[in-house]
Amino acid sequence: MAIRKEMGKYEPVKATDDCDLPNDTAVLINPGSVTLVSLSKHCNRTDEDLEMALPDSHSRSSLPLHNAAPAPSKVDDAQFSSTARPIHRSPEQCHRLVSLDVFRGITVALMIVVEYAGGVMPAINHSPWNGLTLADLVMPFFLFIVGVSLALAYKKIPSRGIATQKAVLRMLKLLFLGLFFQGGFLHGINNLTYGVDIQKIRWMGILQRIAIAYFLAALCEIWLKGSDYVNSEAALRRKYQWQLFVAVFLTTLYLVLSYGLYVPDWEYQVPSQTTTHLASSKILYVKCGTRGDTGPACNAVGMIDRKIFGTQHLYKRPVYARSEQCSINSPDSGPLPPDAPSWCQAPFDPEGLLSSVMAVVTCLVGLHFGHIIVHFKDHRDRMLHWIIPSSCLVLLAIGLDFLGMHINKVLYTVSYMSVTAGAAGLLLTGIYLMVDVYRWRRMCVVMEWMGKHALVIYILAACNVLPVVLQGFYWGQPQNNILRFIGIQT
């Protein structure tokens, strides 16, 4: 498809930091037509990497091709003097991409629903192994949104060094929050104690995975993109060709390691039910000696985590404990069947190292969708360039699953990455059509608010911070707490 004329001479629309400009500050955003606008300092800013100022897509202004004759100037040189008055744009035209906030809010709401209703309705809970459920969409949706946001936040980079420093600091912040809230320091409901044994701390987690994906995608956007001037479809491909190479390289690396590594027999310890003393622990052996296995026991994803972290630092409640082989109440949790295999009680981290490789690819897919927003100013063009790759990803996932590369959230298989990234793209298209095109914002105001405060809501709800705090207020005995008073069993 030929690139429309609007994409000819690309000058990045002012990004996040531009909202800090004082009122009545003239900003040149279209060199061809010398259009001056005013960005108000009242732009809503709460998160430096997730907010952005975008032009009003309903007032399209053509960007001439790079080799086209310059348009006649609409202002004389006097307008650039210190006493010149700029042309003002209404505050509504300096706005966030509302659909992205709504998408993020829907993902947060979905996370809360599956977190607290998944135990009651196993059908929406995470799949015990192969397959796709509602809960399995939450993590890739977050990663996809991070990628889109990065493309908008880094439209214009005055200093690559400073941008890299900020990306490092944000990554470290997410890593610290992940270790604190998901490493085991808070013992959760039913236990008012806190603290974590460093010998058993869980090193990986959801926020840690987001931190890794965010940082690598940010580095790609900061260092691995070409000139800002795009005047053809070929120039657009060249601009991001190294980012595409990174995505292909990571996917190839994942496939080679997943299907090429030899997984030997291994063992792990299960603490005795009567005492937690190491001497009373039971040692279980798991027989493997194979390559390319994608089952719960002998996959390369788990082997790499066991070798690098050790079983004591992995997630203690793996999803395969709810499988038919490991639970008599499958797909819900339950006692072990009499003939349960030895690996049923083994720890397994669903956010492990190798599976995080494909999580980075999901973030890079979101980055591509953000580039569509940057380069295409027409609603129809944007949605068309979202729908086509999203549909292709979904079809690719179906084909891979049919050929034996099953959709698996824990392993983060290529088919799982494809179907979830495709679903995220289609959902973003629908939300964009409803919110940013037809302006149906009132019905989404709650989701928009949740999207603007996603990290805080995640920490309070998904990390059990709010339930633990409420449970801390009791009378007489810890069992007589506020949660039980309002009907929540703890």
XYZ file of C-alpha atoms in Angstrom:
490
model
C 0.000 0.000 0.000
C 1.409 3.359 -0.956
C 2.162 5.741 1.856
C -0.237 8.649 1.884
C 0.987 12.128 1.317
C 0.485 13.066 4.963
C 3.432 10.897 5.901
C 5.869 12.574 3.530
C 8.099 14.884 5.535
C 7.909 13.566 9.031
C 8.439 15.972 11.880
C 7.618 14.388 15.259
C 4.636 15.860 16.996
C 5.702 17.320 20.299
C 5.952 14.633 22.940
C 5.589 14.537 26.689
C 8.022 17.238 27.720
C 6.376 19.757 25.402
C 3.433 19.937 27.775
C 5.762 21.733 30.173
C 6.109 24.677 27.843
C 4.625 27.910 29.201
C 1.434 29.298 27.774
C 1.710 31.354 24.589
C 4.829 29.460 23.505
C 4.921 29.031 19.733
C 5.866 25.560 18.512
C 6.573 24.880 14.857
C 5.097 21.477 14.052
C 4.711 21.646 10.271
C 7.687 23.232 8.502
C 6.018 23.035 5.105
C 3.037 25.200 5.975
C 4.705 27.063 8.853
C 1.853 26.289 11.236
C 2.192 27.724 14.719
C 0.324 26.309 17.681
C 0.296 26.938 21.390
C 0.730 24.055 23.801
C -0.766 24.822 27.172
C 1.070 23.996 30.363
C -2.204 22.628 31.663
C -1.763 19.428 29.675
C -2.575 16.555 32.022
C 0.747 14.952 32.949
C 1.104 12.146 35.453
C 3.613 9.704 33.959
C 6.540 10.825 31.820
C 6.653 7.755 29.612
C 2.939 7.135 29.203
C 1.581 10.601 28.355
C 1.906 12.470 25.110
C 0.498 15.460 23.241
C -1.035 14.530 19.902
C -2.461 16.690 17.148
C -6.173 16.705 16.617
C -6.718 14.081 13.926
C -9.941 15.742 12.831
C -8.068 18.824 11.691
C -5.742 17.175 9.207
C -2.858 19.220 7.837
C -0.960 17.723 4.933
C 2.756 17.216 5.393
C 4.432 17.732 2.000
C 6.798 15.180 0.545
C 10.468 15.739 1.262
C 11.250 16.623 -2.334
C 8.140 18.696 -2.913
C 8.296 22.421 -3.430
C 7.961 24.333 -0.173
C 4.554 25.762 0.470
C 4.273 29.529 0.519
C 4.822 30.935 3.961
C 1.684 31.987 5.782
C 3.580 34.250 8.177
C 6.398 36.699 7.718
C 9.652 36.793 9.610
C 8.263 39.290 12.078
C 6.144 36.533 13.577
C 9.283 34.823 14.863
C 10.377 37.889 16.802
C 10.089 38.074 20.570
C 7.061 40.357 20.328
C 5.123 38.217 17.884
C 1.847 36.688 19.009
C 1.506 32.978 18.089
C -1.593 31.348 16.737
C -3.401 29.646 19.620
C -4.861 26.187 19.677
C -7.634 25.311 22.073
C -6.659 23.253 25.146
C -8.666 20.303 23.861
C -6.255 19.967 20.948
C -3.348 19.259 23.295
C -4.519 15.955 24.634
C -3.529 12.438 25.473
C -4.386 9.522 23.272
C -7.511 8.694 25.233
C -7.968 5.263 23.683
C -4.604 4.173 25.115
C -5.694 5.207 28.618
C -9.002 3.384 28.174
C -7.195 0.294 26.891
C -4.882 0.365 29.898
C -7.855 0.834 32.233
C -9.720 -2.108 30.686
C -6.616 -4.252 31.179
C -6.367 -3.212 34.837
C -10.064 -3.985 35.361
C -9.637 -7.359 33.668
C -6.666 -8.071 35.928
C -8.729 -7.335 39.050
C -11.611 -9.517 37.858
C -9.469 -12.568 37.137
C -7.418 -12.010 40.300
C -10.402 -12.201 42.637
C -12.949 -14.149 40.585
C -10.601 -16.664 38.992
C -10.811 -18.988 41.981
C -14.605 -18.965 41.823
C -14.781 -19.257 38.020
C -11.876 -21.456 36.858
C -12.924 -20.925 33.241
C -11.522 -17.371 33.300
C -8.499 -18.272 35.412
C -5.106 -18.940 33.843
C -4.991 -22.061 31.700
C -3.323 -24.965 33.576
C -0.983 -25.388 30.614
C -1.875 -25.208 26.904
C -4.778 -23.035 25.853
C -5.952 -19.452 26.228
C -8.272 -17.945 28.826
C -9.330 -14.425 29.763
C -6.655 -14.194 32.453
C -3.945 -15.093 29.940
C -4.549 -11.831 28.058
C -3.631 -9.473 30.901
C 0.172 -9.671 30.839
C 0.636 -9.343 27.039
C -1.884 -6.485 26.947
C 0.225 -4.567 29.465
C 3.373 -5.238 27.438
C 1.664 -4.177 24.216
C 0.539 -0.908 25.815
C 4.072 -0.238 27.048
C 5.337 -0.552 23.474
C 2.722 1.822 22.057
C 3.464 4.346 24.796
C 7.208 4.217 24.110
C 6.701 5.096 20.446
C 4.738 8.174 21.474
C 6.993 9.179 24.351
C 10.138 8.982 22.193
C 8.853 10.663 19.045
C 11.500 13.326 19.520
C 14.687 12.637 21.481
C 16.843 15.721 22.135
C 19.561 13.647 23.824
C 19.909 9.895 23.478
C 22.184 9.742 26.507
C 19.698 11.479 28.800
C 16.833 9.383 27.419
C 18.829 6.218 28.121
C 19.540 7.344 31.699
C 15.827 7.918 32.292
C 15.025 4.486 30.850
C 17.571 2.867 33.192
C 16.114 4.651 36.224
C 12.572 3.637 35.317
C 13.662 0.034 34.790
C 15.366 -0.012 38.204
C 12.263 1.423 39.826
C 10.060 -1.284 38.344
C 12.562 -3.973 39.327
C 12.626 -2.731 42.923
C 8.831 -2.600 43.140
C 8.622 -6.087 41.669
C 11.091 -7.543 44.151
C 9.393 -5.832 47.070
C 5.801 -6.733 46.235
C 6.317 -10.088 44.496
C 9.537 -11.371 46.012
C 7.800 -12.593 49.158
C 8.278 -9.682 51.569
C 4.514 -9.315 52.089
C 3.074 -12.652 53.153
C -0.391 -11.834 51.904
C -3.792 -12.254 53.473
C -4.250 -14.706 56.346
C -0.793 -13.731 57.611
C 0.011 -10.428 59.294
C 3.763 -11.020 59.323
C 6.227 -9.744 56.776
C 9.818 -10.236 55.711
C 11.576 -12.472 53.221
C 14.394 -14.982 53.462
C 16.967 -13.890 50.880
C 17.721 -17.567 50.257
C 14.128 -18.020 49.045
C 13.273 -14.657 47.484
C 11.576 -14.831 44.105
C 13.709 -12.889 41.636
C 11.309 -12.780 38.691
C 7.744 -11.518 38.540
C 5.264 -9.450 36.536
C 6.809 -6.048 37.220
C 10.284 -7.450 36.635
C 9.191 -8.764 33.234
C 7.624 -5.423 32.347
C 10.846 -3.693 33.418
C 12.967 -5.903 31.140
C 10.633 -5.523 28.152
C 10.307 -1.783 28.702
C 14.057 -1.249 28.898
C 14.967 -3.266 25.799
C 12.157 -1.726 23.756
C 13.178 1.745 24.956
C 16.779 1.111 23.868
C 15.524 0.040 20.441
C 13.442 3.200 20.110
C 16.248 5.462 21.341
C 19.171 3.976 19.409
C 17.819 1.790 16.602
C 15.748 4.009 14.369
C 16.688 6.037 11.329
C 16.036 9.552 10.154
C 12.867 11.384 11.174
C 12.240 12.310 7.540
C 10.140 9.672 5.786
C 8.957 10.295 2.235
C 8.130 6.807 0.979
C 7.152 3.340 2.073
C 10.720 2.149 1.581
C 12.021 4.977 3.782
C 9.561 3.991 6.491
C 10.807 0.400 6.404
C 14.420 1.551 6.548
C 13.678 3.772 9.533
C 12.735 0.801 11.726
C 14.556 -2.065 10.004
C 16.932 -2.644 12.939
C 14.017 -2.923 15.363
C 12.501 -5.559 13.087
C 15.847 -7.350 13.081
C 15.862 -7.382 16.907
C 12.351 -8.881 16.984
C 13.312 -11.599 14.485
C 16.565 -12.310 16.350
C 14.785 -12.690 19.722
C 12.153 -14.979 18.206
C 14.846 -17.126 16.586
C 16.819 -17.244 19.841
C 13.736 -18.384 21.728
C 12.991 -21.145 19.215
C 16.579 -22.388 19.122
C 16.853 -22.567 22.907
C 13.358 -23.983 23.452
C 13.703 -26.803 20.943
C 17.467 -27.296 20.895
C 18.563 -27.417 24.532
C 18.942 -30.804 26.167
C 16.945 -31.081 29.405
C 18.495 -33.644 31.796
C 16.861 -35.380 34.739
C 16.487 -33.138 37.764
C 15.351 -33.148 41.387
C 13.828 -30.781 43.917
C 12.911 -30.735 47.599
C 9.420 -30.633 49.057
C 9.191 -29.497 52.706
C 7.536 -31.930 55.077
C 3.997 -31.064 56.184
C 5.012 -31.504 59.814
C 8.133 -29.343 59.803
C 9.950 -27.046 57.449
C 13.383 -28.192 58.562
C 15.587 -29.068 55.628
C 16.446 -32.473 57.076
C 12.770 -33.439 56.974
C 12.295 -32.377 53.357
C 11.416 -34.949 50.751
C 13.435 -35.153 47.553
C 11.543 -35.885 44.347
C 13.154 -36.886 41.054
C 11.878 -35.895 37.607
C 13.024 -37.991 34.651
C 13.593 -36.068 31.406
C 16.628 -36.601 29.159
C 15.031 -35.031 26.100
C 14.996 -32.055 23.741
C 12.149 -29.934 22.454
C 9.659 -31.026 25.111
C 6.981 -28.410 25.838
C 5.308 -30.219 28.713
C 5.391 -29.013 32.338
C 8.270 -31.225 33.443
C 10.972 -31.185 30.787
C 10.823 -27.856 28.960
C 13.881 -25.657 28.440
C 12.149 -22.623 29.978
C 12.013 -24.227 33.400
C 15.472 -25.766 33.081
C 17.138 -22.393 32.462
C 15.448 -20.875 35.520
C 16.441 -23.830 37.704
C 20.054 -23.590 36.541
C 20.380 -19.823 36.975
C 18.122 -19.064 39.959
C 17.696 -22.438 41.670
C 14.350 -24.012 42.530
C 14.186 -22.171 45.872
C 13.853 -18.825 44.037
C 11.005 -19.857 41.719
C 7.244 -19.410 42.010
C 5.868 -21.952 44.492
C 2.313 -22.241 43.063
C 2.665 -23.089 39.349
C -0.417 -23.190 37.151
C 0.118 -26.840 36.188
C -0.806 -27.763 39.776
C -4.406 -27.323 38.558
C -4.012 -29.695 35.602
C -5.791 -33.056 35.438
C -2.551 -34.841 36.236
C -2.005 -32.853 39.435
C -5.470 -31.994 40.782
C -8.595 -34.051 41.295
C -10.596 -30.800 40.989
C -9.003 -29.670 37.712
C -9.136 -26.984 36.361
C -9.442 -25.811 39.963
C -6.931 -26.475 42.720
C -7.279 -29.654 44.720
C -5.492 -32.595 46.309
C -3.043 -34.645 44.293
C -4.412 -37.733 42.523
C -2.992 -41.062 43.714
C -0.978 -41.468 40.508
C 0.216 -37.850 40.288
C 3.588 -37.456 38.525
C 6.592 -36.357 40.530
C 6.783 -32.859 38.997
C 3.357 -31.702 40.240
C 4.783 -30.030 43.359
C 7.855 -28.567 41.645
C 8.167 -24.756 41.595
C 8.004 -23.081 38.207
C 8.199 -19.384 37.392
C 5.650 -18.183 34.819
C 7.759 -15.031 34.327
C 11.061 -16.780 33.751
C 14.077 -15.661 31.748
C 13.565 -17.479 28.446
C 9.830 -16.803 28.328
C 10.585 -13.100 28.891
C 12.403 -13.095 25.550
C 9.092 -13.399 23.728
C 7.550 -10.880 26.120
C 10.025 -8.343 24.738
C 8.787 -9.190 21.234
C 5.224 -8.365 22.324
C 6.492 -4.978 23.473
C 8.188 -4.453 20.111
C 4.920 -5.266 18.324
C 3.243 -2.570 20.406
C 6.082 -0.242 19.442
C 5.224 -0.794 15.773
C 1.582 0.061 16.445
C 2.732 3.255 18.114
C 4.760 4.121 15.008
C 1.526 3.947 13.011
C 0.124 6.704 15.228
C 3.238 8.807 14.687
C 3.409 8.487 10.892
C -0.256 8.359 9.885
C -2.548 11.235 10.810
C -5.787 9.973 9.291
C -8.088 7.746 11.356
C -8.790 5.366 8.488
C -5.116 4.922 7.676
C -4.230 4.188 11.286
C -6.972 1.614 11.786
C -6.210 -0.077 8.469
C -2.532 -0.429 9.382
C -3.555 -1.889 12.745
C -6.211 -4.329 11.555
C -4.107 -5.992 8.848
C -1.093 -7.014 10.991
C -3.360 -7.889 13.937
C -5.406 -10.257 11.808
C -2.243 -11.796 10.363
C -0.869 -12.420 13.859
C -4.060 -14.149 14.964
C -4.090 -16.347 11.842
C -0.410 -17.164 12.363
C -1.125 -18.240 15.946
C -3.966 -20.515 14.839
C -1.735 -22.110 12.219
C 1.154 -22.636 14.639
C -1.144 -24.154 17.234
C -2.550 -26.525 14.610
C 0.996 -27.564 13.666
C 1.894 -28.399 17.263
C 3.392 -25.159 18.609
C 0.598 -24.733 21.125
C -0.613 -21.511 22.668
C 0.948 -21.514 26.124
C 1.110 -18.541 28.449
C 3.646 -20.006 30.912
C 6.164 -20.813 28.173
C 5.191 -17.666 26.237
C 5.316 -19.573 22.967
C 5.466 -17.848 19.599
C 1.832 -18.781 18.975
C 0.848 -17.262 22.337
C 2.740 -14.058 21.540
C 1.068 -13.875 18.138
C -2.520 -14.411 19.255
C -2.303 -12.063 22.242
C -0.522 -9.289 20.314
C -3.069 -9.652 17.518
C -5.946 -9.510 19.986
C -4.406 -6.428 21.599
C -4.144 -4.728 18.208
C -7.757 -5.475 17.335
C -8.961 -4.281 20.737
C -6.943 -1.067 20.421
C -8.521 -0.473 17.014
C -12.020 -0.879 18.413
C -11.349 1.398 21.392
C -9.703 3.987 19.140
C -12.731 3.983 16.839
C -15.110 4.440 19.750
C -13.149 6.937 21.852
C -10.877 8.964 19.584
C -12.915 8.879 16.372
C -16.542 8.988 17.537
C -15.647 10.667 20.852
C -17.785 8.370 23.008
C -15.811 9.173 26.140
C -18.477 9.391 28.834
C -19.058 5.649 28.967
C -15.305 5.092 29.313
C -14.510 7.733 31.921
C -13.926 5.139 34.665
C -11.642 3.066 32.457
C -9.783 6.215 31.438
C -9.197 7.132 35.082
C -7.998 3.626 35.890
C -5.646 3.744 32.926
C -4.036 6.953 34.176
C -3.357 5.338 37.565
C -2.623 1.793 36.411
C 0.553 1.219 38.418
C -0.976 2.350 41.719
C -4.104 0.239 41.176
C -1.991 -2.774 40.236
C 0.073 -2.506 43.424
C -2.981 -2.035 45.638
C -5.126 -4.762 44.065
C -2.983 -7.388 42.368
C -0.186 -7.330 44.957
C -2.672 -7.698 47.844
C -1.464 -4.473 49.470
C -4.973 -3.157 50.097
C -6.341 -6.458 51.532
C -3.287 -6.793 53.785
C -3.702 -3.239 55.051
C -7.416 -3.704 55.722
C -6.798 -7.024 57.440
C -4.346 -5.288 59.769
C -7.234 -3.546 61.552
C -8.874 -6.072 63.918
C -10.340 -6.340 67.408
C -9.336 -8.933 69.966
C -7.849 -11.428 67.524
C -6.433 -11.065 63.996
C -9.288 -13.200 62.675
C -11.759 -10.468 63.667
C -10.759 -8.021 60.973
C -12.472 -5.600 58.637
C -12.391 -7.955 55.669
C -14.287 -10.658 57.519
C -16.715 -8.043 58.871
C -17.693 -7.019 55.315
C -18.055 -10.647 54.241
C -14.640 -11.407 52.721
C -13.193 -14.618 54.155
C -9.499 -14.336 54.923
